[in-house]
Amino acid sequence: LSALGTAAAHRVLESGAPEALEPMTPFERKIVHDAVAAVEGVSSESEGVEPNRHVVVVPA
C-alpha cells in the first residue's frame, strides 16, 4: 500500500492531474495517506462514503 501511494504521488507530480484510487478500508487509506505525505508537491484526501470511500491524490 505504501508503494501504491508513492507511485500514485509520482504520477500526479508528472501529470498535474488528480488521481483517484480504488476504495479501501480506513486502515489501508491511512497507510496510503502517510506514503503520499512523504512526497513533496502532492497531498491526499479521502472522498466518498463507506464502503466506497477512497483516496484521491492531488497536486499541492
Short mmCIF file of C-alpha atoms in Angstrom, two decimals:
data_model
loop_
_atom_site.label_atom_id
_atom_site.label_comp_id
_atom_site.label_asym_id
_atom_site.label_seq_id
_atom_site.Cartn_x
_atom_site.Cartn_y
_atom_site.Cartn_z
CA LEU A 1 0.00 0.00 0.00
CA SER A 2 2.90 2.36 0.68
CA ALA A 3 4.28 1.63 -2.78
CA LEU A 4 0.82 2.25 -4.29
CA GLY A 5 0.60 5.65 -2.60
CA THR A 6 4.14 6.63 -3.58
CA ALA A 7 3.60 5.57 -7.20
CA ALA A 8 0.32 7.49 -7.43
CA ALA A 9 2.01 10.57 -5.93
CA HIS A 10 4.74 10.47 -8.57
CA ARG A 11 2.19 10.04 -11.39
CA VAL A 12 0.29 13.09 -10.11
CA LEU A 13 3.53 15.09 -9.93
CA GLU A 14 4.26 14.23 -13.58
CA SER A 15 0.76 14.76 -14.95
CA GLY A 16 -0.50 17.53 -12.67
CA ALA A 17 -3.91 15.79 -12.66
CA PRO A 18 -5.64 14.34 -9.57
CA GLU A 19 -5.81 10.54 -9.37
CA ALA A 20 -8.50 8.58 -7.53
CA LEU A 21 -7.53 5.17 -6.15
CA GLU A 22 -9.73 2.13 -5.54
CA PRO A 23 -11.97 2.02 -2.43
CA MET A 24 -10.13 0.91 0.72
CA THR A 25 -10.67 0.32 4.41
CA PRO A 26 -9.79 3.16 6.84
CA PHE A 27 -6.59 1.32 7.84
CA GLU A 28 -5.49 0.94 4.20
CA ARG A 29 -6.27 4.61 3.45
CA LYS A 30 -4.13 5.71 6.41
CA ILE A 31 -1.12 3.83 5.00
CA VAL A 32 -1.64 5.43 1.58
CA HIS A 33 -2.08 8.93 3.10
CA ASP A 34 1.19 8.52 5.03
CA ALA A 35 3.04 7.42 1.88
CA VAL A 36 1.68 10.35 -0.14
CA ALA A 37 2.57 12.80 2.65
CA ALA A 38 6.23 11.79 2.30
CA VAL A 39 6.30 13.06 -1.31
CA GLU A 40 6.83 16.82 -1.84
CA GLY A 41 4.35 18.60 -4.12
CA VAL A 42 1.29 16.41 -3.62
CA SER A 43 -1.34 15.76 -0.97
CA SER A 44 -4.19 13.32 -0.49
CA GLU A 45 -7.75 13.33 0.75
CA SER A 46 -10.45 10.73 1.26
CA GLU A 47 -13.71 11.02 -0.66
CA GLY A 48 -16.93 9.06 -0.83
CA VAL A 49 -18.96 7.08 1.66
CA GLU A 50 -18.12 3.66 3.12
CA PRO A 51 -17.73 1.08 1.71
CA ASN A 52 -16.72 3.07 -1.38
CA ARG A 53 -14.52 5.65 0.39
CA HIS A 54 -11.27 6.12 -1.50
CA VAL A 55 -8.09 8.19 -1.58
CA VAL A 56 -7.61 10.96 -4.13
CA VAL A 57 -4.05 12.17 -4.70
CA VAL A 58 -3.91 15.84 -5.79
CA PRO A 59 -1.16 18.30 -6.71
CA ALA A 60 -0.29 20.53 -3.73
#
